[in-house]
Amino acid sequence: MKDVNGTTVSELYCFFALSFLMTRNKKLSLVEYWSKDILLHSDVFGEIMARDRYLKLLEMLHFSHDVRATNDRIYKIRNIIDMLRKAFSESFYPYQKLCIDESLLLYKGRLSFKQYIPLKRSRFGIKSFILSDCRTGFVQDIIVYAGSSIKVNSENEEIGKSGAIVETLMKPYLGKGHTLFVDNWYSSPALFNLLYNNYTNACGTVRKRRKGMPKIHDRLRKGEASFRSSKNLLVIKWADKKDVYMLSTMHTSEFTTVSRHGGEKITQKPLCVSDYNDSMGVVDKADMVISTVSSTRKSLKWYRKFCFHLLDICVWNAYCLYKHKIQKAISMAKFQLELIQEILEKYHKTTNYHQRTAQ
């Protein structure tokens, strides 16, 4: 099936497979992948697609017929985002534990909704709110931050903008007995009560000056804790290197033993802190693994760069499901390479792309 420009579905698959393959053969510019220089030459790129054809497809890559949208800053890629959000939710139903965290795609160009997050590896870029399954790492849903045009709404004004993001991401999973882990940007007594009333437990760090938080003035030495509780909520102040405030609807003030450095160091910490540490970090791990095989490039416009980032997330999700299905250890790099091979064998049938063994 062809469109008016003569592009086939098979050709687009080969185009994206080449983009993935470029991450395994790093060069300084796109044209170098088709270079005839003996020091740079790679036969496979020219065999799959001509250089000018690849560059033309990249130049013409777009995702919306709308010339301008009044209030949606990401209208150029809105169709792709909505399509993938639906596909993610339909492909896998999560286990009990979920977490929400921010992800940042590096982008240093001019962009009205570019964000700065000092704790992330890429401090400047396009921010997304990610809902992930803690057991598999699968990305269940994604909301791209676009300033005031971000589409999140809540009837409960007390939970604020951050709480509305949580409510939007968790909407399909409320009332089904899940447990959510979040950091202190989202946590608040109002949000946790809302989740609890929808049969969803929650646990996370919390800012001590959040509205509704009790005041805990106890002076604690390192390792000590003080708590306040109500019918639904537990607030713990725990002295570590600095004071840590935890909010939970599922824990008591119980402590647990934690071993560190291969069992050489054993410490006591609140159970809610231990569970939080074990469950959070899924989004950061996904970002770290994706960055090793990322198909994004510096020279792309923001919406094209983000499209390739979404494709990387798709590969990550496929990797999570495959690893969960076979119950065997496999690296993301090996999985991606096998995926590229299968795409090319199916959609570019003139060459056998299986790895050749040495004679």
Short mmCIF file of N, CA and C in Angstrom, two decimals, residues 62-180:
data_model
loop_
_atom_site.label_atom_id
_atom_site.label_comp_id
_atom_site.label_asym_id
_atom_site.label_seq_id
_atom_site.Cartn_x
_atom_site.Cartn_y
_atom_site.Cartn_z
N HIS A 62 6.36 13.89 9.58
CA HIS A 62 5.48 14.72 10.40
C HIS A 62 4.29 13.90 10.83
N PHE A 63 3.51 14.40 11.81
CA PHE A 63 2.52 13.57 12.47
C PHE A 63 1.16 14.24 12.62
N SER A 64 0.98 15.39 12.00
CA SER A 64 -0.28 16.10 12.13
C SER A 64 -0.57 16.89 10.87
N HIS A 65 -1.85 16.92 10.45
CA HIS A 65 -2.26 17.70 9.30
C HIS A 65 -2.63 19.13 9.69
N ASP A 66 -2.75 19.38 11.02
CA ASP A 66 -3.13 20.72 11.48
C ASP A 66 -1.96 21.67 11.31
N VAL A 67 -2.22 22.81 10.67
CA VAL A 67 -1.18 23.82 10.49
C VAL A 67 -0.91 24.53 11.81
N ARG A 68 -1.95 24.76 12.59
CA ARG A 68 -1.81 25.44 13.86
C ARG A 68 -2.94 25.04 14.79
N ALA A 69 -2.61 24.82 16.03
CA ALA A 69 -3.62 24.53 17.05
C ALA A 69 -3.55 25.64 18.09
N THR A 70 -4.68 26.11 18.55
CA THR A 70 -4.73 27.32 19.37
C THR A 70 -4.10 27.14 20.75
N ASN A 71 -4.39 26.05 21.46
CA ASN A 71 -4.00 25.96 22.86
C ASN A 71 -3.16 24.73 23.18
N ASP A 72 -2.81 23.95 22.18
CA ASP A 72 -2.06 22.72 22.42
C ASP A 72 -0.64 22.88 21.86
N ARG A 73 0.33 23.02 22.75
CA ARG A 73 1.70 23.26 22.32
C ARG A 73 2.35 22.02 21.70
N ILE A 74 1.82 20.86 21.95
CA ILE A 74 2.41 19.64 21.38
C ILE A 74 1.49 19.05 20.31
N TYR A 75 0.73 19.91 19.63
CA TYR A 75 -0.21 19.42 18.62
C TYR A 75 0.51 18.69 17.49
N LYS A 76 1.78 19.03 17.24
CA LYS A 76 2.51 18.41 16.15
C LYS A 76 2.74 16.92 16.37
N ILE A 77 2.65 16.48 17.61
CA ILE A 77 2.90 15.08 17.91
C ILE A 77 1.80 14.49 18.78
N ARG A 78 0.72 15.22 18.95
CA ARG A 78 -0.38 14.77 19.80
C ARG A 78 -0.97 13.44 19.33
N ASN A 79 -1.14 13.25 18.03
CA ASN A 79 -1.74 12.01 17.52
C ASN A 79 -0.92 10.79 17.90
N ILE A 80 0.41 10.89 17.78
CA ILE A 80 1.28 9.78 18.11
C ILE A 80 1.22 9.47 19.61
N ILE A 81 1.24 10.51 20.43
CA ILE A 81 1.20 10.31 21.89
C ILE A 81 -0.09 9.62 22.30
N ASP A 82 -1.24 10.11 21.80
CA ASP A 82 -2.52 9.51 22.16
C ASP A 82 -2.62 8.07 21.68
N MET A 83 -2.09 7.80 20.50
CA MET A 83 -2.13 6.44 19.97
C MET A 83 -1.30 5.49 20.83
N LEU A 84 -0.11 5.94 21.23
CA LEU A 84 0.76 5.08 22.02
C LEU A 84 0.23 4.91 23.44
N ARG A 85 -0.35 5.95 24.02
CA ARG A 85 -0.94 5.81 25.36
C ARG A 85 -2.02 4.73 25.36
N LYS A 86 -2.83 4.72 24.33
CA LYS A 86 -3.87 3.69 24.22
C LYS A 86 -3.25 2.31 24.04
N ALA A 87 -2.22 2.24 23.18
CA ALA A 87 -1.59 0.94 22.92
C ALA A 87 -0.91 0.39 24.17
N PHE A 88 -0.26 1.26 24.95
CA PHE A 88 0.41 0.81 26.17
C PHE A 88 -0.59 0.22 27.16
N SER A 89 -1.71 0.92 27.36
CA SER A 89 -2.70 0.46 28.33
C SER A 89 -3.37 -0.83 27.91
N GLU A 90 -3.49 -1.06 26.59
CA GLU A 90 -4.14 -2.27 26.10
C GLU A 90 -3.20 -3.46 26.00
N SER A 91 -1.89 -3.20 26.00
CA SER A 91 -0.92 -4.28 25.79
C SER A 91 -0.61 -5.07 27.06
N PHE A 92 -0.74 -4.43 28.21
CA PHE A 92 -0.33 -5.09 29.45
C PHE A 92 -1.08 -4.48 30.62
N TYR A 93 -1.61 -5.36 31.49
CA TYR A 93 -2.24 -4.86 32.72
C TYR A 93 -1.24 -5.02 33.85
N PRO A 94 -0.99 -3.97 34.63
CA PRO A 94 0.11 -3.99 35.61
C PRO A 94 -0.19 -4.86 36.82
N TYR A 95 0.88 -5.19 37.53
CA TYR A 95 0.77 -5.87 38.81
C TYR A 95 0.35 -4.86 39.88
N GLN A 96 0.45 -5.24 41.13
CA GLN A 96 -0.10 -4.40 42.19
C GLN A 96 0.61 -3.06 42.33
N LYS A 97 1.94 -3.07 42.30
CA LYS A 97 2.69 -1.86 42.61
C LYS A 97 2.97 -1.03 41.37
N LEU A 98 2.65 0.27 41.46
CA LEU A 98 2.88 1.24 40.39
C LEU A 98 3.69 2.41 40.94
N CYS A 99 4.38 3.12 40.07
CA CYS A 99 5.06 4.34 40.51
C CYS A 99 4.94 5.41 39.44
N ILE A 100 4.97 6.65 39.87
CA ILE A 100 4.92 7.81 38.97
C ILE A 100 6.15 8.66 39.24
N ASP A 101 6.83 9.03 38.16
CA ASP A 101 8.02 9.87 38.28
C ASP A 101 8.19 10.67 37.00
N GLU A 102 9.10 11.67 37.04
CA GLU A 102 9.36 12.49 35.86
C GLU A 102 10.49 11.87 35.03
N SER A 103 10.39 12.08 33.73
CA SER A 103 11.44 11.71 32.80
C SER A 103 11.78 12.95 31.97
N LEU A 104 13.05 13.11 31.64
CA LEU A 104 13.48 14.30 30.91
C LEU A 104 14.29 13.91 29.69
N LEU A 105 13.80 14.31 28.51
CA LEU A 105 14.52 14.10 27.26
C LEU A 105 15.36 15.33 26.98
N LEU A 106 16.68 15.13 26.86
CA LEU A 106 17.59 16.26 26.64
C LEU A 106 17.21 17.03 25.39
N TYR A 107 17.02 18.35 25.54
CA TYR A 107 16.78 19.23 24.40
C TYR A 107 17.24 20.63 24.79
N LYS A 108 18.24 21.15 24.07
CA LYS A 108 18.84 22.44 24.41
C LYS A 108 18.38 23.56 23.49
N GLY A 109 17.56 23.24 22.49
CA GLY A 109 17.07 24.26 21.58
C GLY A 109 16.02 25.15 22.23
N ARG A 110 15.54 26.12 21.47
CA ARG A 110 14.50 27.02 21.97
C ARG A 110 13.15 26.31 21.95
N LEU A 111 12.49 26.31 23.07
CA LEU A 111 11.20 25.63 23.21
C LEU A 111 10.46 26.25 24.39
N SER A 112 9.22 26.64 24.20
CA SER A 112 8.48 27.39 25.22
C SER A 112 8.22 26.57 26.48
N PHE A 113 8.13 25.24 26.36
CA PHE A 113 7.83 24.43 27.54
C PHE A 113 9.02 23.57 27.97
N LYS A 114 10.23 23.98 27.59
CA LYS A 114 11.44 23.27 28.04
C LYS A 114 11.58 23.42 29.54
N GLN A 115 12.00 22.35 30.21
CA GLN A 115 12.08 22.32 31.66
C GLN A 115 13.52 22.13 32.14
N TYR A 116 13.73 22.50 33.41
CA TYR A 116 15.02 22.31 34.07
C TYR A 116 14.81 21.48 35.32
N ILE A 117 15.42 20.29 35.37
CA ILE A 117 15.34 19.43 36.55
C ILE A 117 16.78 19.11 36.96
N PRO A 118 17.30 19.73 38.02
CA PRO A 118 18.72 19.58 38.36
C PRO A 118 19.12 18.16 38.76
N LEU A 119 18.18 17.35 39.24
CA LEU A 119 18.52 16.01 39.71
C LEU A 119 18.58 14.98 38.58
N LYS A 120 18.13 15.34 37.39
CA LYS A 120 18.15 14.40 36.28
C LYS A 120 19.49 14.46 35.54
N ARG A 121 19.80 13.36 34.85
CA ARG A 121 21.05 13.28 34.09
C ARG A 121 21.07 14.34 32.98
N SER A 122 19.96 14.48 32.26
CA SER A 122 19.82 15.55 31.26
C SER A 122 19.01 16.66 31.91
N ARG A 123 19.66 17.73 32.32
CA ARG A 123 18.99 18.72 33.17
C ARG A 123 18.01 19.61 32.43
N PHE A 124 18.23 19.84 31.13
CA PHE A 124 17.33 20.67 30.33
C PHE A 124 16.64 19.80 29.29
N GLY A 125 15.35 19.99 29.11
CA GLY A 125 14.69 19.23 28.06
C GLY A 125 13.19 19.18 28.17
N ILE A 126 12.61 18.17 27.54
CA ILE A 126 11.16 17.98 27.49
C ILE A 126 10.77 17.00 28.59
N LYS A 127 9.94 17.46 29.50
CA LYS A 127 9.58 16.65 30.67
C LYS A 127 8.31 15.85 30.41
N SER A 128 8.33 14.62 30.88
CA SER A 128 7.15 13.75 30.80
C SER A 128 6.88 13.17 32.18
N PHE A 129 5.61 12.91 32.45
CA PHE A 129 5.21 12.21 33.66
C PHE A 129 4.91 10.77 33.28
N ILE A 130 5.61 9.83 33.92
CA ILE A 130 5.56 8.43 33.52
C ILE A 130 4.92 7.60 34.62
N LEU A 131 3.96 6.76 34.23
CA LEU A 131 3.39 5.75 35.12
C LEU A 131 3.97 4.40 34.72
N SER A 132 4.64 3.72 35.65
CA SER A 132 5.29 2.46 35.34
C SER A 132 4.87 1.36 36.30
N ASP A 133 4.90 0.14 35.82
CA ASP A 133 4.70 -1.04 36.65
C ASP A 133 6.02 -1.36 37.35
N CYS A 134 6.00 -1.46 38.67
CA CYS A 134 7.24 -1.64 39.43
C CYS A 134 7.87 -3.01 39.20
N ARG A 135 7.08 -4.01 38.91
CA ARG A 135 7.62 -5.37 38.79
C ARG A 135 8.33 -5.59 37.46
N THR A 136 7.76 -5.12 36.37
CA THR A 136 8.33 -5.36 35.04
C THR A 136 9.06 -4.16 34.47
N GLY A 137 8.76 -2.95 34.96
CA GLY A 137 9.32 -1.73 34.39
C GLY A 137 8.54 -1.20 33.21
N PHE A 138 7.45 -1.86 32.82
CA PHE A 138 6.65 -1.48 31.67
C PHE A 138 6.06 -0.08 31.86
N VAL A 139 6.17 0.77 30.84
CA VAL A 139 5.59 2.12 30.88
C VAL A 139 4.11 2.01 30.54
N GLN A 140 3.25 2.24 31.53
CA GLN A 140 1.81 2.11 31.35
C GLN A 140 1.18 3.33 30.69
N ASP A 141 1.70 4.51 31.01
CA ASP A 141 1.10 5.74 30.49
C ASP A 141 2.11 6.86 30.56
N ILE A 142 1.86 7.90 29.77
CA ILE A 142 2.78 9.04 29.70
C ILE A 142 1.99 10.31 29.45
N ILE A 143 2.34 11.37 30.16
CA ILE A 143 1.79 12.70 29.91
C ILE A 143 2.96 13.64 29.67
N VAL A 144 2.98 14.32 28.54
CA VAL A 144 4.06 15.24 28.21
C VAL A 144 3.72 16.62 28.77
N TYR A 145 4.65 17.18 29.51
CA TYR A 145 4.43 18.51 30.08
C TYR A 145 4.52 19.56 28.98
N ALA A 146 3.49 20.38 28.88
CA ALA A 146 3.47 21.43 27.85
C ALA A 146 2.98 22.75 28.44
N GLY A 147 3.42 23.06 29.65
CA GLY A 147 3.04 24.31 30.28
C GLY A 147 1.56 24.36 30.63
N SER A 148 0.95 25.51 30.43
CA SER A 148 -0.45 25.70 30.80
C SER A 148 -1.41 24.91 29.92
N SER A 149 -0.92 24.40 28.79
CA SER A 149 -1.81 23.66 27.88
C SER A 149 -1.90 22.18 28.22
N ILE A 150 -1.21 21.74 29.29
CA ILE A 150 -1.25 20.33 29.66
C ILE A 150 -2.68 19.92 30.00
N LYS A 151 -3.10 18.78 29.46
CA LYS A 151 -4.49 18.36 29.57
C LYS A 151 -4.70 17.43 30.75
N VAL A 152 -4.84 18.01 31.95
CA VAL A 152 -5.20 17.25 33.14
C VAL A 152 -6.25 18.04 33.89
N ASN A 153 -7.28 17.36 34.32
CA ASN A 153 -8.37 18.01 35.04
C ASN A 153 -8.77 17.16 36.23
N SER A 154 -9.21 17.83 37.29
CA SER A 154 -9.70 17.14 38.47
C SER A 154 -10.81 17.94 39.09
N GLU A 155 -11.82 17.24 39.59
CA GLU A 155 -12.91 17.91 40.28
C GLU A 155 -12.52 18.30 41.70
N ASN A 156 -11.43 17.72 42.20
CA ASN A 156 -10.96 18.00 43.55
C ASN A 156 -9.83 19.02 43.49
N GLU A 157 -10.12 20.27 43.79
CA GLU A 157 -9.13 21.33 43.69
C GLU A 157 -8.05 21.24 44.77
N GLU A 158 -8.34 20.55 45.88
CA GLU A 158 -7.38 20.48 46.98
C GLU A 158 -6.11 19.72 46.62
N ILE A 159 -6.18 18.84 45.64
CA ILE A 159 -5.01 18.03 45.31
C ILE A 159 -4.03 18.78 44.42
N GLY A 160 -4.43 19.91 43.86
CA GLY A 160 -3.54 20.73 43.06
C GLY A 160 -3.21 20.13 41.70
N LYS A 161 -2.28 20.80 40.99
CA LYS A 161 -1.92 20.37 39.64
C LYS A 161 -1.19 19.03 39.65
N SER A 162 -0.27 18.87 40.61
CA SER A 162 0.48 17.62 40.67
C SER A 162 -0.44 16.45 40.99
N GLY A 163 -1.41 16.68 41.89
CA GLY A 163 -2.37 15.64 42.21
C GLY A 163 -3.27 15.30 41.05
N ALA A 164 -3.61 16.32 40.23
CA ALA A 164 -4.43 16.08 39.04
C ALA A 164 -3.70 15.20 38.03
N ILE A 165 -2.38 15.36 37.94
CA ILE A 165 -1.59 14.50 37.05
C ILE A 165 -1.65 13.06 37.52
N VAL A 166 -1.50 12.86 38.84
CA VAL A 166 -1.60 11.51 39.41
C VAL A 166 -2.99 10.92 39.15
N GLU A 167 -4.03 11.71 39.37
CA GLU A 167 -5.39 11.22 39.18
C GLU A 167 -5.64 10.83 37.72
N THR A 168 -5.10 11.63 36.78
CA THR A 168 -5.28 11.34 35.36
C THR A 168 -4.57 10.05 34.96
N LEU A 169 -3.32 9.89 35.42
CA LEU A 169 -2.56 8.68 35.08
C LEU A 169 -3.16 7.43 35.73
N MET A 170 -3.71 7.59 36.93
CA MET A 170 -4.21 6.43 37.68
C MET A 170 -5.67 6.12 37.40
N LYS A 171 -6.35 6.94 36.62
CA LYS A 171 -7.79 6.77 36.42
C LYS A 171 -8.20 5.36 36.01
N PRO A 172 -7.51 4.69 35.07
CA PRO A 172 -7.94 3.33 34.69
C PRO A 172 -7.71 2.28 35.77
N TYR A 173 -6.93 2.63 36.83
CA TYR A 173 -6.53 1.62 37.81
C TYR A 173 -7.08 1.89 39.20
N LEU A 174 -7.88 2.95 39.35
CA LEU A 174 -8.49 3.25 40.64
C LEU A 174 -9.57 2.22 40.97
N GLY A 175 -9.70 1.93 42.26
CA GLY A 175 -10.73 0.99 42.70
C GLY A 175 -10.39 -0.47 42.47
N LYS A 176 -9.10 -0.76 42.15
CA LYS A 176 -8.72 -2.15 41.82
C LYS A 176 -7.62 -2.69 42.72
N GLY A 177 -7.36 -1.99 43.83
CA GLY A 177 -6.44 -2.54 44.83
C GLY A 177 -4.97 -2.33 44.55
N HIS A 178 -4.62 -1.36 43.73
CA HIS A 178 -3.21 -1.11 43.44
C HIS A 178 -2.55 -0.31 44.56
N THR A 179 -1.22 -0.29 44.52
CA THR A 179 -0.41 0.51 45.44
C THR A 179 0.47 1.45 44.61
N LEU A 180 0.45 2.72 44.95
CA LEU A 180 1.17 3.73 44.18
C LEU A 180 2.30 4.32 45.01
#
